[in-house]
JSON list of C-alpha atoms in Angstrom, two decimals:
[
{"chain": "A", "resi": 1, "resn": "MET", "atom": "CA", "xyz": [0.00, 0.00, 0.00]},
{"chain": "A", "resi": 2, "resn": "SER", "atom": "CA", "xyz": [1.35, 3.44, -0.89]},
{"chain": "A", "resi": 3, "resn": "ASP", "atom": "CA", "xyz": [2.21, 6.11, 1.66]},
{"chain": "A", "resi": 4, "resn": "ALA", "atom": "CA", "xyz": [-0.54, 8.35, 0.27]},
{"chain": "A", "resi": 5, "resn": "SER", "atom": "CA", "xyz": [-3.14, 5.62, 0.77]},
{"chain": "A", "resi": 6, "resn": "SER", "atom": "CA", "xyz": [-1.96, 5.02, 4.35]},
{"chain": "A", "resi": 7, "resn": "ASN", "atom": "CA", "xyz": [-2.18, 8.67, 5.23]},
{"chain": "A", "resi": 8, "resn": "GLU", "atom": "CA", "xyz": [-5.83, 8.75, 4.16]},
{"chain": "A", "resi": 9, "resn": "HIS", "atom": "CA", "xyz": [-6.70, 6.48, 7.12]},
{"chain": "A", "resi": 10, "resn": "LEU", "atom": "CA", "xyz": [-4.74, 8.37, 9.78]},
{"chain": "A", "resi": 11, "resn": "ALA", "atom": "CA", "xyz": [-6.89, 10.23, 12.35]},
{"chain": "A", "resi": 12, "resn": "SER", "atom": "CA", "xyz": [-6.38, 13.96, 12.71]},
{"chain": "A", "resi": 13, "resn": "VAL", "atom": "CA", "xyz": [-4.18, 14.97, 15.60]},
{"chain": "A", "resi": 14, "resn": "SER", "atom": "CA", "xyz": [-5.48, 17.25, 18.39]},
{"chain": "A", "resi": 15, "resn": "TYR", "atom": "CA", "xyz": [-2.53, 18.77, 20.22]},
{"chain": "A", "resi": 16, "resn": "LEU", "atom": "CA", "xyz": [-2.61, 19.28, 23.96]},
{"chain": "A", "resi": 17, "resn": "PRO", "atom": "CA", "xyz": [-2.64, 23.01, 24.86]},
{"chain": "A", "resi": 18, "resn": "TRP", "atom": "CA", "xyz": [0.89, 22.90, 26.25]},
{"chain": "A", "resi": 19, "resn": "ALA", "atom": "CA", "xyz": [2.34, 20.82, 23.34]},
{"chain": "A", "resi": 20, "resn": "VAL", "atom": "CA", "xyz": [4.00, 22.43, 20.31]},
{"chain": "A", "resi": 21, "resn": "PRO", "atom": "CA", "xyz": [2.93, 21.08, 16.88]},
{"chain": "A", "resi": 22, "resn": "GLY", "atom": "CA", "xyz": [5.73, 19.65, 14.85]},
{"chain": "A", "resi": 23, "resn": "GLU", "atom": "CA", "xyz": [7.89, 18.54, 17.78]},
{"chain": "A", "resi": 24, "resn": "ARG", "atom": "CA", "xyz": [8.32, 14.96, 18.91]},
{"chain": "A", "resi": 25, "resn": "PRO", "atom": "CA", "xyz": [8.95, 14.15, 22.56]},
{"chain": "A", "resi": 26, "resn": "GLY", "atom": "CA", "xyz": [12.41, 12.94, 21.62]},
{"chain": "A", "resi": 27, "resn": "ALA", "atom": "CA", "xyz": [13.22, 15.74, 19.22]},
{"chain": "A", "resi": 28, "resn": "VAL", "atom": "CA", "xyz": [15.38, 17.64, 21.71]},
{"chain": "A", "resi": 29, "resn": "ALA", "atom": "CA", "xyz": [19.02, 16.92, 21.04]},
{"chain": "A", "resi": 30, "resn": "GLY", "atom": "CA", "xyz": [20.72, 14.71, 23.56]},
{"chain": "A", "resi": 31, "resn": "ARG", "atom": "CA", "xyz": [17.53, 13.48, 25.23]},
{"chain": "A", "resi": 32, "resn": "ASP", "atom": "CA", "xyz": [15.77, 10.18, 24.88]},
{"chain": "A", "resi": 33, "resn": "ASP", "atom": "CA", "xyz": [12.01, 9.73, 24.70]},
{"chain": "A", "resi": 34, "resn": "ALA", "atom": "CA", "xyz": [11.62, 9.17, 28.45]},
{"chain": "A", "resi": 35, "resn": "ASP", "atom": "CA", "xyz": [13.37, 12.46, 29.31]},
{"chain": "A", "resi": 36, "resn": "ALA", "atom": "CA", "xyz": [11.35, 14.42, 26.82]},
{"chain": "A", "resi": 37, "resn": "LEU", "atom": "CA", "xyz": [8.09, 12.88, 27.99]},
{"chain": "A", "resi": 38, "resn": "GLY", "atom": "CA", "xyz": [8.97, 13.82, 31.57]},
{"chain": "A", "resi": 39, "resn": "GLU", "atom": "CA", "xyz": [9.55, 17.42, 30.51]},
{"chain": "A", "resi": 40, "resn": "LEU", "atom": "CA", "xyz": [6.22, 17.48, 28.69]},
{"chain": "A", "resi": 41, "resn": "GLU", "atom": "CA", "xyz": [4.38, 16.24, 31.74]},
{"chain": "A", "resi": 42, "resn": "ALA", "atom": "CA", "xyz": [6.20, 18.71, 33.99]},
{"chain": "A", "resi": 43, "resn": "SER", "atom": "CA", "xyz": [5.14, 21.61, 31.76]},
{"chain": "A", "resi": 44, "resn": "ALA", "atom": "CA", "xyz": [1.49, 20.58, 31.79]},
{"chain": "A", "resi": 45, "resn": "PRO", "atom": "CA", "xyz": [-0.94, 22.60, 33.93]},
{"chain": "A", "resi": 46, "resn": "ARG", "atom": "CA", "xyz": [-1.46, 21.10, 37.35]},
{"chain": "A", "resi": 47, "resn": "ASP", "atom": "CA", "xyz": [-5.15, 20.48, 36.79]},
{"chain": "A", "resi": 48, "resn": "ALA", "atom": "CA", "xyz": [-6.56, 17.16, 37.95]},
{"chain": "A", "resi": 49, "resn": "ARG", "atom": "CA", "xyz": [-9.26, 17.39, 35.33]},
{"chain": "A", "resi": 50, "resn": "HIS", "atom": "CA", "xyz": [-6.79, 16.90, 32.47]},
{"chain": "A", "resi": 51, "resn": "PRO", "atom": "CA", "xyz": [-4.12, 14.37, 33.54]},
{"chain": "A", "resi": 52, "resn": "VAL", "atom": "CA", "xyz": [-1.48, 13.37, 31.00]},
{"chain": "A", "resi": 53, "resn": "LEU", "atom": "CA", "xyz": [-1.32, 9.76, 29.88]},
{"chain": "A", "resi": 54, "resn": "ARG", "atom": "CA", "xyz": [1.95, 8.18, 30.97]},
{"chain": "A", "resi": 55, "resn": "ARG", "atom": "CA", "xyz": [3.95, 5.49, 29.25]},
{"chain": "A", "resi": 56, "resn": "GLY", "atom": "CA", "xyz": [2.30, 2.13, 29.74]},
{"chain": "A", "resi": 57, "resn": "ASP", "atom": "CA", "xyz": [-1.15, 3.55, 30.52]},
{"chain": "A", "resi": 58, "resn": "THR", "atom": "CA", "xyz": [-4.11, 2.30, 28.56]},
{"chain": "A", "resi": 59, "resn": "ALA", "atom": "CA", "xyz": [-7.46, 3.93, 27.97]},
{"chain": "A", "resi": 60, "resn": "GLY", "atom": "CA", "xyz": [-9.00, 1.68, 30.59]},
{"chain": "A", "resi": 61, "resn": "SER", "atom": "CA", "xyz": [-6.31, 2.30, 33.21]},
{"chain": "A", "resi": 62, "resn": "ARG", "atom": "CA", "xyz": [-6.81, 6.08, 33.41]},
{"chain": "A", "resi": 63, "resn": "PRO", "atom": "CA", "xyz": [-9.95, 8.08, 34.28]},
{"chain": "A", "resi": 64, "resn": "ARG", "atom": "CA", "xyz": [-12.11, 8.72, 31.27]},
{"chain": "A", "resi": 65, "resn": "ARG", "atom": "CA", "xyz": [-11.99, 12.46, 31.88]},
{"chain": "A", "resi": 66, "resn": "GLY", "atom": "CA", "xyz": [-8.19, 12.32, 31.45]},
{"chain": "A", "resi": 67, "resn": "LEU", "atom": "CA", "xyz": [-8.69, 11.54, 27.75]},
{"chain": "A", "resi": 68, "resn": "ALA", "atom": "CA", "xyz": [-10.94, 14.49, 27.06]},
{"chain": "A", "resi": 69, "resn": "LEU", "atom": "CA", "xyz": [-8.33, 16.76, 25.47]},
{"chain": "A", "resi": 70, "resn": "VAL", "atom": "CA", "xyz": [-6.65, 13.98, 23.55]},
{"chain": "A", "resi": 71, "resn": "GLU", "atom": "CA", "xyz": [-9.95, 13.03, 21.94]},
{"chain": "A", "resi": 72, "resn": "GLY", "atom": "CA", "xyz": [-11.10, 16.63, 21.52]},
{"chain": "A", "resi": 73, "resn": "ALA", "atom": "CA", "xyz": [-14.15, 16.01, 23.73]},
{"chain": "A", "resi": 74, "resn": "GLU", "atom": "CA", "xyz": [-15.53, 18.15, 26.57]},
{"chain": "A", "resi": 75, "resn": "ARG", "atom": "CA", "xyz": [-15.38, 16.95, 30.16]},
{"chain": "A", "resi": 76, "resn": "ASP", "atom": "CA", "xyz": [-18.38, 14.80, 30.91]},
{"chain": "A", "resi": 77, "resn": "PRO", "atom": "CA", "xyz": [-20.60, 16.83, 33.31]},
{"chain": "A", "resi": 78, "resn": "ARG", "atom": "CA", "xyz": [-21.79, 13.60, 34.87]},
{"chain": "A", "resi": 79, "resn": "ASN", "atom": "CA", "xyz": [-18.39, 13.31, 36.54]},
{"chain": "A", "resi": 80, "resn": "ASP", "atom": "CA", "xyz": [-19.39, 16.24, 38.77]},
{"chain": "A", "resi": 81, "resn": "SER", "atom": "CA", "xyz": [-21.68, 13.87, 40.62]},
{"chain": "A", "resi": 82, "resn": "GLU", "atom": "CA", "xyz": [-18.92, 11.39, 41.39]},
{"chain": "A", "resi": 83, "resn": "PRO", "atom": "CA", "xyz": [-18.70, 10.56, 45.13]},
{"chain": "A", "resi": 84, "resn": "GLU", "atom": "CA", "xyz": [-15.98, 12.59, 46.82]},
{"chain": "A", "resi": 85, "resn": "THR", "atom": "CA", "xyz": [-13.07, 10.77, 48.38]},
{"chain": "A", "resi": 86, "resn": "GLY", "atom": "CA", "xyz": [-12.41, 10.76, 52.11]},
{"chain": "A", "resi": 87, "resn": "ALA", "atom": "CA", "xyz": [-9.64, 13.32, 51.70]},
{"chain": "A", "resi": 88, "resn": "GLU", "atom": "CA", "xyz": [-11.87, 15.58, 49.62]},
{"chain": "A", "resi": 89, "resn": "ARG", "atom": "CA", "xyz": [-14.62, 15.32, 52.20]},
{"chain": "A", "resi": 90, "resn": "ASP", "atom": "CA", "xyz": [-12.25, 16.16, 55.04]},
{"chain": "A", "resi": 91, "resn": "ALA", "atom": "CA", "xyz": [-10.86, 19.17, 53.19]},
{"chain": "A", "resi": 92, "resn": "ARG", "atom": "CA", "xyz": [-14.33, 20.47, 52.40]},
{"chain": "A", "resi": 93, "resn": "ILE", "atom": "CA", "xyz": [-15.58, 20.11, 55.98]},
{"chain": "A", "resi": 94, "resn": "ASP", "atom": "CA", "xyz": [-12.40, 21.65, 57.39]},
{"chain": "A", "resi": 95, "resn": "ARG", "atom": "CA", "xyz": [-12.75, 24.70, 55.13]},
{"chain": "A", "resi": 96, "resn": "LEU", "atom": "CA", "xyz": [-16.35, 25.10, 56.21]},
{"chain": "A", "resi": 97, "resn": "VAL", "atom": "CA", "xyz": [-15.64, 24.86, 59.94]},
{"chain": "A", "resi": 98, "resn": "VAL", "atom": "CA", "xyz": [-12.58, 27.11, 59.90]},
{"chain": "A", "resi": 99, "resn": "SER", "atom": "CA", "xyz": [-14.45, 29.69, 57.83]},
{"chain": "A", "resi": 100, "resn": "ARG", "atom": "CA", "xyz": [-17.24, 29.80, 60.40]},
{"chain": "A", "resi": 101, "resn": "LEU", "atom": "CA", "xyz": [-14.80, 29.96, 63.29]},
{"chain": "A", "resi": 102, "resn": "ARG", "atom": "CA", "xyz": [-13.05, 32.92, 61.70]},
{"chain": "A", "resi": 103, "resn": "ARG", "atom": "CA", "xyz": [-16.33, 34.79, 61.33]},
{"chain": "A", "resi": 104, "resn": "SER", "atom": "CA", "xyz": [-17.52, 34.18, 64.89]},
{"chain": "A", "resi": 105, "resn": "SER", "atom": "CA", "xyz": [-16.60, 32.10, 67.92]},
{"chain": "A", "resi": 106, "resn": "LEU", "atom": "CA", "xyz": [-18.37, 28.76, 68.21]},
{"chain": "A", "resi": 107, "resn": "SER", "atom": "CA", "xyz": [-18.75, 26.39, 71.10]},
{"chain": "A", "resi": 108, "resn": "ILE", "atom": "CA", "xyz": [-17.55, 22.81, 71.03]},
{"chain": "A", "resi": 109, "resn": "ALA", "atom": "CA", "xyz": [-21.16, 21.66, 70.89]},
{"chain": "A", "resi": 110, "resn": "GLU", "atom": "CA", "xyz": [-21.88, 23.87, 67.87]},
{"chain": "A", "resi": 111, "resn": "VAL", "atom": "CA", "xyz": [-18.86, 22.58, 65.95]},
{"chain": "A", "resi": 112, "resn": "ARG", "atom": "CA", "xyz": [-19.78, 19.04, 66.91]},
{"chain": "A", "resi": 113, "resn": "ASP", "atom": "CA", "xyz": [-23.22, 19.53, 65.37]},
{"chain": "A", "resi": 114, "resn": "VAL", "atom": "CA", "xyz": [-21.64, 20.75, 62.12]},
{"chain": "A", "resi": 115, "resn": "LEU", "atom": "CA", "xyz": [-19.31, 17.76, 61.93]},
{"chain": "A", "resi": 116, "resn": "VAL", "atom": "CA", "xyz": [-22.11, 15.27, 62.59]},
{"chain": "A", "resi": 117, "resn": "GLU", "atom": "CA", "xyz": [-24.32, 17.00, 60.03]},
{"chain": "A", "resi": 118, "resn": "HIS", "atom": "CA", "xyz": [-21.64, 16.45, 57.38]},
{"chain": "A", "resi": 119, "resn": "GLY", "atom": "CA", "xyz": [-21.30, 12.73, 58.01]},
{"chain": "A", "resi": 120, "resn": "LEU", "atom": "CA", "xyz": [-18.45, 12.28, 60.48]},
{"chain": "A", "resi": 121, "resn": "ASP", "atom": "CA", "xyz": [-18.87, 9.47, 62.98]},
{"chain": "A", "resi": 122, "resn": "ASP", "atom": "CA", "xyz": [-18.38, 9.84, 66.74]},
{"chain": "A", "resi": 123, "resn": "VAL", "atom": "CA", "xyz": [-14.73, 8.82, 66.70]},
{"chain": "A", "resi": 124, "resn": "GLU", "atom": "CA", "xyz": [-13.91, 11.22, 63.87]},
{"chain": "A", "resi": 125, "resn": "VAL", "atom": "CA", "xyz": [-15.81, 14.03, 65.56]},
{"chain": "A", "resi": 126, "resn": "ASP", "atom": "CA", "xyz": [-13.83, 13.59, 68.78]},
{"chain": "A", "resi": 127, "resn": "GLU", "atom": "CA", "xyz": [-10.57, 13.62, 66.83]},
{"chain": "A", "resi": 128, "resn": "TRP", "atom": "CA", "xyz": [-11.51, 16.80, 64.95]},
{"chain": "A", "resi": 129, "resn": "ILE", "atom": "CA", "xyz": [-12.67, 18.54, 68.13]},
{"chain": "A", "resi": 130, "resn": "GLU", "atom": "CA", "xyz": [-9.40, 17.66, 69.86]},
{"chain": "A", "resi": 131, "resn": "ARG", "atom": "CA", "xyz": [-7.44, 19.07, 66.92]},
{"chain": "A", "resi": 132, "resn": "TYR", "atom": "CA", "xyz": [-9.40, 22.34, 66.86]},
{"chain": "A", "resi": 133, "resn": "GLU", "atom": "CA", "xyz": [-8.87, 22.73, 70.60]},
{"chain": "A", "resi": 134, "resn": "ARG", "atom": "CA", "xyz": [-5.16, 22.07, 70.21]},
{"chain": "A", "resi": 135, "resn": "LEU", "atom": "CA", "xyz": [-4.92, 24.70, 67.47]},
{"chain": "A", "resi": 136, "resn": "GLY", "atom": "CA", "xyz": [-6.76, 27.23, 69.60]},
{"chain": "A", "resi": 137, "resn": "TYR", "atom": "CA", "xyz": [-9.89, 27.43, 67.47]},
{"chain": "A", "resi": 138, "resn": "LEU", "atom": "CA", "xyz": [-12.11, 26.06, 70.25]},
{"chain": "A", "resi": 139, "resn": "ASP", "atom": "CA", "xyz": [-12.08, 27.17, 73.88]},
{"chain": "A", "resi": 140, "resn": "ASP", "atom": "CA", "xyz": [-15.41, 27.08, 75.71]},
{"chain": "A", "resi": 141, "resn": "ALA", "atom": "CA", "xyz": [-14.08, 28.90, 78.79]},
{"chain": "A", "resi": 142, "resn": "ARG", "atom": "CA", "xyz": [-12.83, 31.78, 76.64]},
{"chain": "A", "resi": 143, "resn": "LEU", "atom": "CA", "xyz": [-16.10, 31.85, 74.69]},
{"chain": "A", "resi": 144, "resn": "ALA", "atom": "CA", "xyz": [-18.12, 31.98, 77.91]},
{"chain": "A", "resi": 145, "resn": "GLU", "atom": "CA", "xyz": [-16.16, 35.01, 79.11]},
{"chain": "A", "resi": 146, "resn": "GLN", "atom": "CA", "xyz": [-16.71, 36.77, 75.79]},
{"chain": "A", "resi": 147, "resn": "LEU", "atom": "CA", "xyz": [-20.44, 36.09, 75.83]},
{"chain": "A", "resi": 148, "resn": "VAL", "atom": "CA", "xyz": [-20.82, 37.32, 79.40]},
{"chain": "A", "resi": 149, "resn": "HIS", "atom": "CA", "xyz": [-19.08, 40.58, 78.51]},
{"chain": "A", "resi": 150, "resn": "VAL", "atom": "CA", "xyz": [-21.11, 41.18, 75.34]},
{"chain": "A", "resi": 151, "resn": "GLN", "atom": "CA", "xyz": [-24.45, 40.23, 76.88]},
{"chain": "A", "resi": 152, "resn": "ALA", "atom": "CA", "xyz": [-23.94, 42.33, 80.01]},
{"chain": "A", "resi": 153, "resn": "THR", "atom": "CA", "xyz": [-22.25, 45.47, 78.72]},
{"chain": "A", "resi": 154, "resn": "ARG", "atom": "CA", "xyz": [-23.54, 45.76, 75.17]},
{"chain": "A", "resi": 155, "resn": "ARG", "atom": "CA", "xyz": [-27.00, 44.23, 75.40]},
{"chain": "A", "resi": 156, "resn": "GLY", "atom": "CA", "xyz": [-27.90, 45.14, 78.95]},
{"chain": "A", "resi": 157, "resn": "ARG", "atom": "CA", "xyz": [-28.86, 41.64, 80.04]},
{"chain": "A", "resi": 158, "resn": "GLY", "atom": "CA", "xyz": [-28.84, 40.28, 83.55]},
{"chain": "A", "resi": 159, "resn": "SER", "atom": "CA", "xyz": [-27.17, 37.17, 84.88]},
{"chain": "A", "resi": 160, "resn": "GLY", "atom": "CA", "xyz": [-30.23, 34.98, 84.37]},
{"chain": "A", "resi": 161, "resn": "ALA", "atom": "CA", "xyz": [-30.56, 35.78, 80.67]},
{"chain": "A", "resi": 162, "resn": "ILE", "atom": "CA", "xyz": [-26.82, 35.45, 80.16]},
{"chain": "A", "resi": 163, "resn": "LEU", "atom": "CA", "xyz": [-26.78, 31.99, 81.72]},
{"chain": "A", "resi": 164, "resn": "SER", "atom": "CA", "xyz": [-29.66, 30.96, 79.45]},
{"chain": "A", "resi": 165, "resn": "GLU", "atom": "CA", "xyz": [-27.74, 32.21, 76.40]},
{"chain": "A", "resi": 166, "resn": "LEU", "atom": "CA", "xyz": [-24.63, 30.26, 77.36]},
{"chain": "A", "resi": 167, "resn": "THR", "atom": "CA", "xyz": [-26.74, 27.15, 77.85]},
{"chain": "A", "resi": 168, "resn": "ARG", "atom": "CA", "xyz": [-28.39, 27.68, 74.47]},
{"chain": "A", "resi": 169, "resn": "ARG", "atom": "CA", "xyz": [-24.95, 27.82, 72.86]},
{"chain": "A", "resi": 170, "resn": "GLY", "atom": "CA", "xyz": [-24.21, 24.37, 74.26]},
{"chain": "A", "resi": 171, "resn": "LEU", "atom": "CA", "xyz": [-21.59, 25.36, 76.80]},
{"chain": "A", "resi": 172, "resn": "ASP", "atom": "CA", "xyz": [-20.93, 22.98, 79.65]},
{"chain": "A", "resi": 173, "resn": "PRO", "atom": "CA", "xyz": [-23.13, 24.00, 82.62]},
{"chain": "A", "resi": 174, "resn": "ALA", "atom": "CA", "xyz": [-20.14, 24.22, 84.96]},
{"chain": "A", "resi": 175, "resn": "VAL", "atom": "CA", "xyz": [-18.24, 26.43, 82.51]},
{"chain": "A", "resi": 176, "resn": "ALA", "atom": "CA", "xyz": [-21.28, 28.64, 81.96]},
{"chain": "A", "resi": 177, "resn": "ARG", "atom": "CA", "xyz": [-21.99, 29.04, 85.66]},
{"chain": "A", "resi": 178, "resn": "ALA", "atom": "CA", "xyz": [-18.36, 29.87, 86.44]},
{"chain": "A", "resi": 179, "resn": "ALA", "atom": "CA", "xyz": [-18.35, 32.62, 83.81]},
{"chain": "A", "resi": 180, "resn": "VAL", "atom": "CA", "xyz": [-21.63, 34.14, 85.01]},
{"chain": "A", "resi": 181, "resn": "ASP", "atom": "CA", "xyz": [-20.45, 34.07, 88.62]},
{"chain": "A", "resi": 182, "resn": "GLU", "atom": "CA", "xyz": [-17.64, 36.41, 87.61]},
{"chain": "A", "resi": 183, "resn": "LEU", "atom": "CA", "xyz": [-20.18, 39.19, 87.09]},
{"chain": "A", "resi": 184, "resn": "ASP", "atom": "CA", "xyz": [-19.87, 41.99, 89.63]},
{"chain": "A", "resi": 185, "resn": "PRO", "atom": "CA", "xyz": [-23.24, 42.21, 91.48]},
{"chain": "A", "resi": 186, "resn": "ASP", "atom": "CA", "xyz": [-22.85, 45.97, 91.92]},
{"chain": "A", "resi": 187, "resn": "ALA", "atom": "CA", "xyz": [-22.12, 46.42, 88.23]},
{"chain": "A", "resi": 188, "resn": "GLU", "atom": "CA", "xyz": [-25.16, 44.31, 87.33]},
{"chain": "A", "resi": 189, "resn": "ARG", "atom": "CA", "xyz": [-27.35, 46.42, 89.60]},
{"chain": "A", "resi": 190, "resn": "ALA", "atom": "CA", "xyz": [-26.05, 49.66, 88.10]},
{"chain": "A", "resi": 191, "resn": "GLN", "atom": "CA", "xyz": [-26.64, 48.28, 84.62]},
{"chain": "A", "resi": 192, "resn": "ALA", "atom": "CA", "xyz": [-30.21, 47.35, 85.55]},
{"chain": "A", "resi": 193, "resn": "PHE", "atom": "CA", "xyz": [-30.88, 50.90, 86.77]},
{"chain": "A", "resi": 194, "resn": "GLU", "atom": "CA", "xyz": [-29.64, 52.35, 83.47]},
{"chain": "A", "resi": 195, "resn": "VAL", "atom": "CA", "xyz": [-31.79, 49.96, 81.45]},
{"chain": "A", "resi": 196, "resn": "ALA", "atom": "CA", "xyz": [-34.80, 50.76, 83.66]},
{"chain": "A", "resi": 197, "resn": "GLU", "atom": "CA", "xyz": [-34.36, 54.50, 83.21]},
{"chain": "A", "resi": 198, "resn": "ARG", "atom": "CA", "xyz": [-34.30, 54.22, 79.42]},
{"chain": "A", "resi": 199, "resn": "ARG", "atom": "CA", "xyz": [-37.35, 51.99, 79.42]},
{"chain": "A", "resi": 200, "resn": "ALA", "atom": "CA", "xyz": [-39.28, 54.19, 81.87]},
{"chain": "A", "resi": 201, "resn": "ARG", "atom": "CA", "xyz": [-39.12, 57.11, 79.42]},
{"chain": "A", "resi": 202, "resn": "GLN", "atom": "CA", "xyz": [-41.17, 55.03, 77.00]},
{"chain": "A", "resi": 203, "resn": "LEU", "atom": "CA", "xyz": [-43.83, 54.37, 79.64]},
{"chain": "A", "resi": 204, "resn": "ARG", "atom": "CA", "xyz": [-44.72, 57.97, 80.34]},
{"chain": "A", "resi": 205, "resn": "GLY", "atom": "CA", "xyz": [-48.43, 58.66, 80.24]},
{"chain": "A", "resi": 206, "resn": "LEU", "atom": "CA", "xyz": [-49.42, 55.19, 81.42]},
{"chain": "A", "resi": 207, "resn": "GLU", "atom": "CA", "xyz": [-51.27, 54.51, 84.61]},
{"chain": "A", "resi": 208, "resn": "PRO", "atom": "CA", "xyz": [-48.83, 54.00, 87.52]},
{"chain": "A", "resi": 209, "resn": "ALA", "atom": "CA", "xyz": [-49.81, 50.37, 88.04]},
{"chain": "A", "resi": 210, "resn": "THR", "atom": "CA", "xyz": [-49.48, 49.62, 84.32]},
{"chain": "A", "resi": 211, "resn": "ALA", "atom": "CA", "xyz": [-46.09, 51.29, 84.07]},
{"chain": "A", "resi": 212, "resn": "HIS", "atom": "CA", "xyz": [-44.88, 49.43, 87.15]},
{"chain": "A", "resi": 213, "resn": "ARG", "atom": "CA", "xyz": [-46.05, 46.08, 85.80]},
{"chain": "A", "resi": 214, "resn": "ARG", "atom": "CA", "xyz": [-44.58, 46.59, 82.34]},
{"chain": "A", "resi": 215, "resn": "LEU", "atom": "CA", "xyz": [-41.23, 47.80, 83.59]},
{"chain": "A", "resi": 216, "resn": "SER", "atom": "CA", "xyz": [-40.97, 44.90, 86.02]},
{"chain": "A", "resi": 217, "resn": "ALA", "atom": "CA", "xyz": [-41.79, 42.39, 83.29]},
{"chain": "A", "resi": 218, "resn": "PHE", "atom": "CA", "xyz": [-39.27, 44.02, 80.94]},
{"chain": "A", "resi": 219, "resn": "LEU", "atom": "CA", "xyz": [-36.43, 43.79, 83.45]},
{"chain": "A", "resi": 220, "resn": "GLN", "atom": "CA", "xyz": [-37.32, 40.21, 84.31]},
{"chain": "A", "resi": 221, "resn": "ARG", "atom": "CA", "xyz": [-37.12, 39.26, 80.63]},
{"chain": "A", "resi": 222, "resn": "ARG", "atom": "CA", "xyz": [-33.70, 40.87, 80.57]},
{"chain": "A", "resi": 223, "resn": "GLY", "atom": "CA", "xyz": [-32.63, 38.34, 83.18]},
{"chain": "A", "resi": 224, "resn": "TYR", "atom": "CA", "xyz": [-32.10, 40.52, 86.21]},
{"chain": "A", "resi": 225, "resn": "PRO", "atom": "CA", "xyz": [-32.61, 39.01, 89.68]},
{"chain": "A", "resi": 226, "resn": "SER", "atom": "CA", "xyz": [-35.94, 39.77, 91.34]},
{"chain": "A", "resi": 227, "resn": "ASP", "atom": "CA", "xyz": [-34.42, 41.97, 94.07]},
{"chain": "A", "resi": 228, "resn": "VAL", "atom": "CA", "xyz": [-32.58, 44.02, 91.44]},
{"chain": "A", "resi": 229, "resn": "VAL", "atom": "CA", "xyz": [-35.79, 44.41, 89.43]},
{"chain": "A", "resi": 230, "resn": "ARG", "atom": "CA", "xyz": [-37.69, 45.60, 92.47]},
{"chain": "A", "resi": 231, "resn": "ASP", "atom": "CA", "xyz": [-35.04, 48.17, 93.41]},
{"chain": "A", "resi": 232, "resn": "ALA", "atom": "CA", "xyz": [-34.68, 49.43, 89.84]},
{"chain": "A", "resi": 233, "resn": "VAL", "atom": "CA", "xyz": [-38.42, 49.97, 89.40]},
{"chain": "A", "resi": 234, "resn": "ALA", "atom": "CA", "xyz": [-38.66, 51.81, 92.71]},
{"chain": "A", "resi": 235, "resn": "LYS", "atom": "CA", "xyz": [-35.74, 54.04, 91.74]},
{"chain": "A", "resi": 236, "resn": "VAL", "atom": "CA", "xyz": [-36.86, 55.13, 88.25]},
{"chain": "A", "resi": 237, "resn": "LEU", "atom": "CA", "xyz": [-40.62, 55.40, 88.75]},
{"chain": "A", "resi": 238, "resn": "PRO", "atom": "CA", "xyz": [-41.99, 58.13, 91.02]},
{"chain": "A", "resi": 239, "resn": "ALA", "atom": "CA", "xyz": [-43.32, 56.79, 94.31]},
{"chain": "A", "resi": 240, "resn": "GLU", "atom": "CA", "xyz": [-46.86, 57.88, 93.54]},
{"chain": "A", "resi": 241, "resn": "ARG", "atom": "CA", "xyz": [-46.83, 55.85, 90.31]},
{"chain": "A", "resi": 242, "resn": "SER", "atom": "CA", "xyz": [-45.77, 52.57, 91.91]}
]
């Protein structure tokens, strides 16, 4: 058969984006085919979607998506639904947790819920929690102190409401109680008086009994102890209105 006839049956060549038409892997002077092939692979983009076929590989021994450029075909979108590997899962969950921890402090219980939600078993969860604690991402005692400060000074809440908030965040009861006990009773009382004064201005014009009842209920919802509520109401409402 003539050379011309043979060429009629040769398939067209689709060059890889990083390959130069007209050059053979072994065309560089002084290098054998293996060296040239290694250089070609080293110059390829580090993209797992387009792996380069290595010597000795067959079509069946490499992922189908790795042949996409060689065959001139697009990546099969069905591959997007392939189950992720354990390493991929771990990396995804870790990015999620660390991102949340960088935005706001979380309790151990809150991180545990996230890990369980994303499929980690009890043993894995314990290992991840231990690692986050070791790296300083998780510290329930530190979180409790922060919450007490924010709830008391910025939101004007009393010790009862603060303890409820710490419990809601999943903090250990002993840790939560220890943090709340650090509140200065005199500071809490002074804070309650300030909150009561602001609220009393909104109750002007009401009947004395109604104003007294509403202010008392408001301070109780804020979590102040009953004796503090009683003293605050007596201080900010005129005697004839109480």
